[in-house]
CSV table of C-alpha atoms in Angstrom, one decimal:
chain,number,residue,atom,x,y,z
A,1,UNK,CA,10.6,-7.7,41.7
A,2,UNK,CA,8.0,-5.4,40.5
A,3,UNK,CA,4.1,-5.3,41.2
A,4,UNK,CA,1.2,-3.7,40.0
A,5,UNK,CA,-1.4,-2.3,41.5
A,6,UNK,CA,-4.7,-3.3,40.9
A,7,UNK,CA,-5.9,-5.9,38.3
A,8,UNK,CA,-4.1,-8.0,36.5
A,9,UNK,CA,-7.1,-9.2,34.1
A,10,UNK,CA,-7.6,-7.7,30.9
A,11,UNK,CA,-10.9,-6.1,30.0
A,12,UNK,CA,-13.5,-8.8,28.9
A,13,UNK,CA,-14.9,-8.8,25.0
A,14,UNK,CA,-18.1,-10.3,23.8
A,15,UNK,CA,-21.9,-9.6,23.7
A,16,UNK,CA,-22.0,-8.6,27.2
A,17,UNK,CA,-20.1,-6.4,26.6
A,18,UNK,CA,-20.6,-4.9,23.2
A,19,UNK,CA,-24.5,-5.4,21.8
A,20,UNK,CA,-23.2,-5.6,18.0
A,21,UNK,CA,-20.7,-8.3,18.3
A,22,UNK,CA,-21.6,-11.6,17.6
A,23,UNK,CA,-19.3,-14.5,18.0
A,24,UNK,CA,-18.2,-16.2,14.5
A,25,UNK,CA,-19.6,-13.4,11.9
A,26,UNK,CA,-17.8,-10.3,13.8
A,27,UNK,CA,-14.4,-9.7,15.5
A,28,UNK,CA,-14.8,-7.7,18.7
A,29,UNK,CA,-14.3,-4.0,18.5
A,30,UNK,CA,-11.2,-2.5,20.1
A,31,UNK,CA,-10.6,0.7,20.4
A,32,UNK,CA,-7.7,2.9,19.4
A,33,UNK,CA,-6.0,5.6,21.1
A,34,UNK,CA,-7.0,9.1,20.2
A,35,UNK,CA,-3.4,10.0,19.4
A,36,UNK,CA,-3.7,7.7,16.3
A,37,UNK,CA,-5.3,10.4,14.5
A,38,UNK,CA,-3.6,13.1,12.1
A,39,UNK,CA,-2.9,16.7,14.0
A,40,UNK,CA,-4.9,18.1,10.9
A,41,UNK,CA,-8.0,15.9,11.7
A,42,UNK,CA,-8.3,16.7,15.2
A,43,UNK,CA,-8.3,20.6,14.3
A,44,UNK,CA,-11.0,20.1,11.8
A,45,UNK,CA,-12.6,18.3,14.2
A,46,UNK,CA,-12.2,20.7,16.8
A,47,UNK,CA,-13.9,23.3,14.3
A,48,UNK,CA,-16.8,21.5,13.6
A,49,UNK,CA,-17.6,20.9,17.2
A,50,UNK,CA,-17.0,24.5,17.5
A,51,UNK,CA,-19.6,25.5,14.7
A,52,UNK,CA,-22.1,23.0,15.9
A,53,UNK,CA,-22.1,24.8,19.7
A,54,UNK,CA,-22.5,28.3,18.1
A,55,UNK,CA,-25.5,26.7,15.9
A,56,UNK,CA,-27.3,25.6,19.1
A,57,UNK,CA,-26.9,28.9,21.1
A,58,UNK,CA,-28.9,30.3,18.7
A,59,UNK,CA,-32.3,29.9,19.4
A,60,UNK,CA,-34.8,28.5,16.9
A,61,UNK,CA,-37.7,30.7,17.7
A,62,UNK,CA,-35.8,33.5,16.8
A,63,UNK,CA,-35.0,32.7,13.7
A,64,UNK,CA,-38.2,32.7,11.9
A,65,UNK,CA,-40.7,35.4,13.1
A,66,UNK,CA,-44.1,34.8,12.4
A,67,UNK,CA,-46.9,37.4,12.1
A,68,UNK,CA,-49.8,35.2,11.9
A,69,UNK,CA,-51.9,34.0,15.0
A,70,UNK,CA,-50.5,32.2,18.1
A,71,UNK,CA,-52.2,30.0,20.6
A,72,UNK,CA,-50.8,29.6,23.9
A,73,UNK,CA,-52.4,28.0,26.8
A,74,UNK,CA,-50.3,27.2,30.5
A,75,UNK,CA,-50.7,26.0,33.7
A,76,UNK,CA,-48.6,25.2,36.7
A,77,UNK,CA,-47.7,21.5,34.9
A,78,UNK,CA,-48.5,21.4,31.4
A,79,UNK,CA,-48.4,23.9,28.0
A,80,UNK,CA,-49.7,23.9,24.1
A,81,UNK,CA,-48.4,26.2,21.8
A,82,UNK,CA,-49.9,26.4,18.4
A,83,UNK,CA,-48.1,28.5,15.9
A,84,UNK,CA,-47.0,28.6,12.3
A,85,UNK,CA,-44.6,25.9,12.9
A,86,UNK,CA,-47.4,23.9,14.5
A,87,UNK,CA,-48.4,22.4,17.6
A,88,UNK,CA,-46.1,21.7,20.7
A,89,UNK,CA,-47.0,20.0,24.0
A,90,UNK,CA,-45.6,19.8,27.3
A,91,UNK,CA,-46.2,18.0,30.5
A,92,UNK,CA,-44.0,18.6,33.1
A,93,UNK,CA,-40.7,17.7,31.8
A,94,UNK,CA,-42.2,15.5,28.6
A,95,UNK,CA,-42.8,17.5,25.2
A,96,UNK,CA,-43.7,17.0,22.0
A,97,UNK,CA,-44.1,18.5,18.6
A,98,UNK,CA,-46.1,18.2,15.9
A,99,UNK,CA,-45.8,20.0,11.9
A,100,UNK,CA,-49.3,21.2,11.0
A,101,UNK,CA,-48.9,17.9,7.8
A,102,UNK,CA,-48.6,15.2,10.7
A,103,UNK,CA,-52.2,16.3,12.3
A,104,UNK,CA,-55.5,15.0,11.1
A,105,UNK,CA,-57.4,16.8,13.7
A,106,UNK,CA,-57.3,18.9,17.0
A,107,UNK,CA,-60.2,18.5,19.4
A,108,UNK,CA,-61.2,20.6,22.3
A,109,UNK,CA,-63.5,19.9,25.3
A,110,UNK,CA,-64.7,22.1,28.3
A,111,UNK,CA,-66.0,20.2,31.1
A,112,UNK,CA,-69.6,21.1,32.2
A,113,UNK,CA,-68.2,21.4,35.7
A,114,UNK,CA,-64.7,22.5,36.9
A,115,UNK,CA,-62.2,24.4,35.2
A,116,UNK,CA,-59.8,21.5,33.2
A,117,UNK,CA,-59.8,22.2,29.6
A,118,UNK,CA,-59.2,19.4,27.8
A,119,UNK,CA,-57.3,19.7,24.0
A,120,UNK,CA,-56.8,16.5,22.3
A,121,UNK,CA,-54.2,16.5,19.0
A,122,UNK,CA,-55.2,13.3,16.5
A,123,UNK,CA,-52.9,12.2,14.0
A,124,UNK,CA,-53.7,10.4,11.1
A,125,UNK,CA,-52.4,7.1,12.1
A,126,UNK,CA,-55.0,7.0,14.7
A,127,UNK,CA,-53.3,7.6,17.9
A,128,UNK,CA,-54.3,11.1,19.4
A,129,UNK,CA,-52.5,13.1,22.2
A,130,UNK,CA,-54.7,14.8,25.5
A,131,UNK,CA,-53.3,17.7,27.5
A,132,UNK,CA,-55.6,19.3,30.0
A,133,UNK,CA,-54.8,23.0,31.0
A,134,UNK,CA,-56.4,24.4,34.2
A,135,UNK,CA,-58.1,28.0,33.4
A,136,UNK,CA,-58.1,30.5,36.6
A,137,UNK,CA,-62.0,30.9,35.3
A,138,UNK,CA,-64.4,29.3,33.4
A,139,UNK,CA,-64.8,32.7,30.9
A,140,UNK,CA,-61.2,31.5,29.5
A,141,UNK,CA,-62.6,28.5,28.0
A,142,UNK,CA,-64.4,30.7,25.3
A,143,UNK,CA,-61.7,32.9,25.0
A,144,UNK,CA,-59.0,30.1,24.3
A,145,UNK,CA,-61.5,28.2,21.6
A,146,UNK,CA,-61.7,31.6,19.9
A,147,UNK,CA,-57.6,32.0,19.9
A,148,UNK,CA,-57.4,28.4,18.8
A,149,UNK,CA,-60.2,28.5,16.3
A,150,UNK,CA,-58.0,31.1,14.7
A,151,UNK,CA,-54.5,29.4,14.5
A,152,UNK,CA,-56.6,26.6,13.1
A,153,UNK,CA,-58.0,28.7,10.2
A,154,UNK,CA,-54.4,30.1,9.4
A,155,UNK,CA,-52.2,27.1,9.3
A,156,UNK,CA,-54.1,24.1,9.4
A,157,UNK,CA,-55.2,22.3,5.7
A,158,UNK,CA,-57.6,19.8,5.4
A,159,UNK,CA,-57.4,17.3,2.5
A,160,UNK,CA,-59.7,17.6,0.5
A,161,UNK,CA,-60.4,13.5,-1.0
């Protein structure tokens, strides 16, 4: 007599299981071994995978060099870098990007007190983004609106309606 070890059940189907089935208008998806596929697919695949990896070694900054102005603006948690490609934001380990066409307007504020500088990216759908870089003094508040004011001139277009 022989026995098996471990379960004898097979593996369940249905929506708990699989999101996109739905009982009466979809048959359960089952999958099928790899070996199923032709030698010559797996090599092209194999290639492709291969051509993607080399793609994403090389990094994207490098790639288009810019000699217009650059605003860049850090602290211990958060970053903005405004360039020709636009504006990117970081907070931690949360980032975002924007292209120069998907912002209506950047705003910047320096407190009256305390060294938080406060820039604010709005988009034209009305939402609008804060980040708040801490400056080691006070005198960089000027010195980044002049930097920024810059960038601004360069890349960003306002429509004129």
């Amino acid at each position: 007599m022989e026995q098996r070890i471990g379960s004898s059940s097979q593996p369940l189907e249905g929506a708990g299981f699989d999101p996109a089935f739905v009982p009466g208008l979809t048959s359960p998806v089952t999958e099928e071994p790899e070996d199923t596929k032709p030698a010559e697919e797996k090599d092209v695949e194999r290639e492709e995978v291969d051509s993607e990896a080399d793609e994403q070694e090389t990094p994207a900054d490098e790639e288009e060099p810019s000699d217009g102005p650059v605003f860049e603006a850090s602290d211990r948690r958060a970053k903005i870098v405004a360039d020709h490609k636009g504006v990117r934001l970081a907070l931690d380990d949360q980032q975002c990007e924007f292209r120069w066409d998907e912002i209506g307007a950047i705003e910047t504020e320096s407190p009256r007190f305390g060294k938080r500088y406060t820039i604010t990216v709005h988009t034209p759908d009305r939402r609008w983004y804060p980040i708040e870089i801490e400056a080691t003094a006070r005198s960089r508040f000027q010195e980044w609106d002049t930097q920024l004011d810059a960038v601004l001139d360069a890349y960003f277009e306002e429509d004129a309606d």
